[in-house]
């Protein structure tokens, strides 16, 4: 349920109120609506949130109080690895109402927590011990911040009397920089070291408000070992009272955007931030007849089989988008919930409409950054709330729908059956996994990303997940555990062999009987690197990997696995994986020389200073070119 909070300065701050909080911790009392001059048609409620009953704390340790209050904040899952420094905290989590999943690597636990959040829309916890436990988790938490997840890291640190004395895994200002890891900044929205039980009321007030804000929230609570076992006594626990209501942009700004959009032709560019506004986007598109495109993370929010869908932009995208922008360019583009960063736009000037962008986002710093020289009318708002208001301004006479270019699947020519061509594998995944099941599909970075984004088609939101911000290798091979656990169903990871060798969590899935599926594009290479270096004409760098039998590894860990050598065996193997009730690896030997799909992005290379001509790159400036652009 998307709501809005007003702070002491009466500024609008969107927040998500978690409906799944325990019934004894939150109550909702209706109260009159706000003046329509400020916000139209808003539901105004009083939320009284008690973090911990006062009569239940006299015998609690700090660790137990933290675990209980996290449960009361709506958190039901914790992912991590234990250690001696956080034994009391680990024990408290394990005896709480949270499900605690013990992983094999902290980065994998963090990636799983990210994907569990997106699969369930509920905040999650990552727990680590001191020292390397924290540093191992940082990449996954970096991804959490970049992806906009709500994740809280609980870590242990060295107790004050032992700091600077070479304690085991010492975690203090003597061994790690405090700025950015133990303090708020670019990595954590909120971070603190809990040195006393007296800090807890304020800490949990900060967490509750942070989790209620729009977008992501990544926090870090570091609790010294000795503090974890100290008793919580003589503390007055806060009761948080906040006004909750739905946010929308100012009435005048909505009206102005409607005037700009409906006076001339426009297109809609859909991003991941619009995933909860699928119905409103479809209604707007069909009432106006405009073209719709999406970012890689926005696949499925607007049905990809719709006649008004012109394709996916950016990495792994469709050439039909460029065709549309060159031959039927709109006067303006309505951008909904995407930062228009490099993986989404390549900052290509072709994507700039003649009269600029109307950019709607919950983050006021997003509009205008990707294209600073383009005219941008920015609106800070929840996407769903904005569209609900915009639809009230629809013209009475619908604009006729143009005949628009649509993404067309490349024809698959007859082949030799061995090895498997990636495009044939994607066609089988489309049939068996996407259309034949309700599984969440996640694609790893690299060529797995480009093949999946380019070839797979989704008709509903919340089915496809890729990381376009951090793009860390190992995100999906471990994140699939969190997605499957959170949705209590199938989740399928499309990954490369390099990622599987880096950081998979098959053993974790076996332990908890999580029916995750890995489909491995096994080509014995870091193939995006291999193909990218070849296209750039750079020789001598070695991107090869010794051949690996991942099906055998899976069986050795207690999962099921099959190897696929021939295209004719693909569908049977995928059906077996989808039907399985245990973790399953489909190890597919693919043709390593099939070039990853790049038709949609070659036309944007000019913005990066190069021209593409078949397999050759002609440099037109001194600008550097990175692998995804080739």
PDB file of C-alpha atoms in Angstrom, residues 386-490:
ATOM      1  CA  UNK A 386       0.860  10.843 -10.760  1.00  0.00           C
ATOM      2  CA  UNK A 387      -0.773   8.772 -13.489  1.00  0.00           C
ATOM      3  CA  UNK A 388      -4.053   8.586 -11.618  1.00  0.00           C
ATOM      4  CA  UNK A 389      -4.133  12.382 -11.593  1.00  0.00           C
ATOM      5  CA  UNK A 390      -2.906  12.710 -15.178  1.00  0.00           C
ATOM      6  CA  UNK A 391      -5.658  10.410 -16.453  1.00  0.00           C
ATOM      7  CA  UNK A 392      -8.230  12.918 -15.224  1.00  0.00           C
ATOM      8  CA  UNK A 393      -6.914  15.341 -17.858  1.00  0.00           C
ATOM      9  CA  UNK A 394      -7.296  12.986 -20.824  1.00  0.00           C
ATOM     10  CA  UNK A 395      -8.776  14.709 -23.885  1.00  0.00           C
ATOM     11  CA  UNK A 396     -12.310  13.643 -24.746  1.00  0.00           C
ATOM     12  CA  UNK A 397     -11.357  12.689 -28.283  1.00  0.00           C
ATOM     13  CA  UNK A 398      -8.813   9.844 -28.369  1.00  0.00           C
ATOM     14  CA  UNK A 399      -5.855  10.304 -30.677  1.00  0.00           C
ATOM     15  CA  UNK A 400      -5.767   7.674 -33.440  1.00  0.00           C
ATOM     16  CA  UNK A 401      -3.188   4.968 -32.945  1.00  0.00           C
ATOM     17  CA  UNK A 402      -0.288   5.043 -35.368  1.00  0.00           C
ATOM     18  CA  UNK A 403       1.149   1.970 -37.000  1.00  0.00           C
ATOM     19  CA  UNK A 404       4.256   1.534 -34.908  1.00  0.00           C
ATOM     20  CA  UNK A 405       7.394  -0.589 -35.334  1.00  0.00           C
ATOM     21  CA  UNK A 406       7.435  -3.550 -32.968  1.00  0.00           C
ATOM     22  CA  UNK A 407      10.347  -5.706 -31.854  1.00  0.00           C
ATOM     23  CA  UNK A 408      10.581  -8.704 -34.113  1.00  0.00           C
ATOM     24  CA  UNK A 409      12.264 -11.963 -33.109  1.00  0.00           C
ATOM     25  CA  UNK A 410      15.110 -12.850 -35.414  1.00  0.00           C
ATOM     26  CA  UNK A 411      14.323 -16.008 -37.391  1.00  0.00           C
ATOM     27  CA  UNK A 412      16.200 -19.075 -36.194  1.00  0.00           C
ATOM     28  CA  UNK A 413      17.762 -20.910 -39.072  1.00  0.00           C
ATOM     29  CA  UNK A 414      18.122 -24.704 -39.048  1.00  0.00           C
ATOM     30  CA  UNK A 415      21.286 -25.738 -37.245  1.00  0.00           C
ATOM     31  CA  UNK A 416      23.446 -28.738 -36.503  1.00  0.00           C
ATOM     32  CA  UNK A 417      21.840 -29.400 -33.060  1.00  0.00           C
ATOM     33  CA  UNK A 418      25.252 -29.223 -31.336  1.00  0.00           C
ATOM     34  CA  UNK A 419      26.412 -27.097 -29.639  1.00  0.00           C
ATOM     35  CA  UNK A 420      23.330 -25.218 -28.487  1.00  0.00           C
ATOM     36  CA  UNK A 421      22.881 -21.762 -29.989  1.00  0.00           C
ATOM     37  CA  UNK A 422      21.964 -19.192 -27.311  1.00  0.00           C
ATOM     38  CA  UNK A 423      18.991 -17.916 -29.314  1.00  0.00           C
ATOM     39  CA  UNK A 424      17.574 -21.453 -29.471  1.00  0.00           C
ATOM     40  CA  UNK A 425      18.014 -21.788 -25.708  1.00  0.00           C
ATOM     41  CA  UNK A 426      16.160 -18.485 -25.206  1.00  0.00           C
ATOM     42  CA  UNK A 427      13.292 -19.662 -27.402  1.00  0.00           C
ATOM     43  CA  UNK A 428      12.968 -22.782 -25.251  1.00  0.00           C
ATOM     44  CA  UNK A 429      13.082 -20.714 -22.051  1.00  0.00           C
ATOM     45  CA  UNK A 430      10.348 -18.463 -23.454  1.00  0.00           C
ATOM     46  CA  UNK A 431       8.113 -21.457 -24.162  1.00  0.00           C
ATOM     47  CA  UNK A 432       8.717 -23.586 -21.052  1.00  0.00           C
ATOM     48  CA  UNK A 433       9.612 -21.062 -18.333  1.00  0.00           C
ATOM     49  CA  UNK A 434       8.081 -17.715 -19.293  1.00  0.00           C
ATOM     50  CA  UNK A 435       4.872 -18.925 -20.939  1.00  0.00           C
ATOM     51  CA  UNK A 436       4.622 -22.340 -19.309  1.00  0.00           C
ATOM     52  CA  UNK A 437       5.085 -21.352 -15.657  1.00  0.00           C
ATOM     53  CA  UNK A 438       4.709 -18.436 -13.263  1.00  0.00           C
ATOM     54  CA  UNK A 439       8.378 -18.491 -12.211  1.00  0.00           C
ATOM     55  CA  UNK A 440      10.311 -15.305 -11.567  1.00  0.00           C
ATOM     56  CA  UNK A 441      13.136 -15.043 -14.111  1.00  0.00           C
ATOM     57  CA  UNK A 442      16.451 -13.416 -13.220  1.00  0.00           C
ATOM     58  CA  UNK A 443      19.328 -12.792 -15.633  1.00  0.00           C
ATOM     59  CA  UNK A 444      22.972 -12.443 -14.615  1.00  0.00           C
ATOM     60  CA  UNK A 445      25.152  -9.618 -15.909  1.00  0.00           C
ATOM     61  CA  UNK A 446      27.173 -10.149 -19.083  1.00  0.00           C
ATOM     62  CA  UNK A 447      25.947 -12.032 -22.127  1.00  0.00           C
ATOM     63  CA  UNK A 448      23.251 -13.742 -20.036  1.00  0.00           C
ATOM     64  CA  UNK A 449      21.785 -10.266 -19.567  1.00  0.00           C
ATOM     65  CA  UNK A 450      21.888  -9.320 -23.238  1.00  0.00           C
ATOM     66  CA  UNK A 451      20.496 -12.628 -24.537  1.00  0.00           C
ATOM     67  CA  UNK A 452      17.698 -12.728 -21.966  1.00  0.00           C
ATOM     68  CA  UNK A 453      16.724  -9.075 -22.236  1.00  0.00           C
ATOM     69  CA  UNK A 454      16.742  -9.168 -26.014  1.00  0.00           C
ATOM     70  CA  UNK A 455      14.999 -12.493 -26.620  1.00  0.00           C
ATOM     71  CA  UNK A 456      12.552 -13.048 -23.768  1.00  0.00           C
ATOM     72  CA  UNK A 457       9.143 -11.353 -23.813  1.00  0.00           C
ATOM     73  CA  UNK A 458       7.023 -10.679 -20.731  1.00  0.00           C
ATOM     74  CA  UNK A 459       3.410  -9.570 -20.528  1.00  0.00           C
ATOM     75  CA  UNK A 460       3.146  -8.842 -16.820  1.00  0.00           C
ATOM     76  CA  UNK A 461       5.248  -6.975 -14.225  1.00  0.00           C
ATOM     77  CA  UNK A 462       7.290  -8.559 -11.434  1.00  0.00           C
ATOM     78  CA  UNK A 463       8.394 -11.517 -13.586  1.00  0.00           C
ATOM     79  CA  UNK A 464      11.826 -10.357 -14.789  1.00  0.00           C
ATOM     80  CA  UNK A 465      14.788  -9.061 -12.778  1.00  0.00           C
ATOM     81  CA  UNK A 466      18.152  -7.776 -13.894  1.00  0.00           C
ATOM     82  CA  UNK A 467      20.636  -5.470 -12.192  1.00  0.00           C
ATOM     83  CA  UNK A 468      21.587  -2.460 -14.298  1.00  0.00           C
ATOM     84  CA  UNK A 469      23.192  -0.264 -11.672  1.00  0.00           C
ATOM     85  CA  UNK A 470      25.981  -2.258 -10.088  1.00  0.00           C
ATOM     86  CA  UNK A 471      25.777  -5.239 -12.449  1.00  0.00           C
ATOM     87  CA  UNK A 472      27.841  -7.423 -10.129  1.00  0.00           C
ATOM     88  CA  UNK A 473      28.753 -10.897 -11.310  1.00  0.00           C
ATOM     89  CA  UNK A 474      27.260 -13.336  -8.828  1.00  0.00           C
ATOM     90  CA  UNK A 475      24.136 -11.258  -8.138  1.00  0.00           C
ATOM     91  CA  UNK A 476      21.671 -13.572  -9.860  1.00  0.00           C
ATOM     92  CA  UNK A 477      23.300 -16.932  -9.085  1.00  0.00           C
ATOM     93  CA  UNK A 478      22.753 -16.145  -5.399  1.00  0.00           C
ATOM     94  CA  UNK A 479      19.813 -13.739  -5.634  1.00  0.00           C
ATOM     95  CA  UNK A 480      17.649 -16.492  -7.093  1.00  0.00           C
ATOM     96  CA  UNK A 481      17.607 -18.106  -3.618  1.00  0.00           C
ATOM     97  CA  UNK A 482      16.087 -15.000  -2.074  1.00  0.00           C
ATOM     98  CA  UNK A 483      13.526 -14.617  -4.853  1.00  0.00           C
ATOM     99  CA  UNK A 484      12.367 -18.235  -4.608  1.00  0.00           C
ATOM    100  CA  UNK A 485      12.279 -18.136  -0.807  1.00  0.00           C
ATOM    101  CA  UNK A 486      10.280 -14.908  -0.713  1.00  0.00           C
ATOM    102  CA  UNK A 487       7.697 -15.879  -3.335  1.00  0.00           C
ATOM    103  CA  UNK A 488       7.484 -19.448  -2.006  1.00  0.00           C
ATOM    104  CA  UNK A 489       7.709 -20.763  -5.519  1.00  0.00           C
ATOM    105  CA  UNK A 490       9.913 -21.136  -8.547  1.00  0.00           C
TER     106      UNK A 490
END
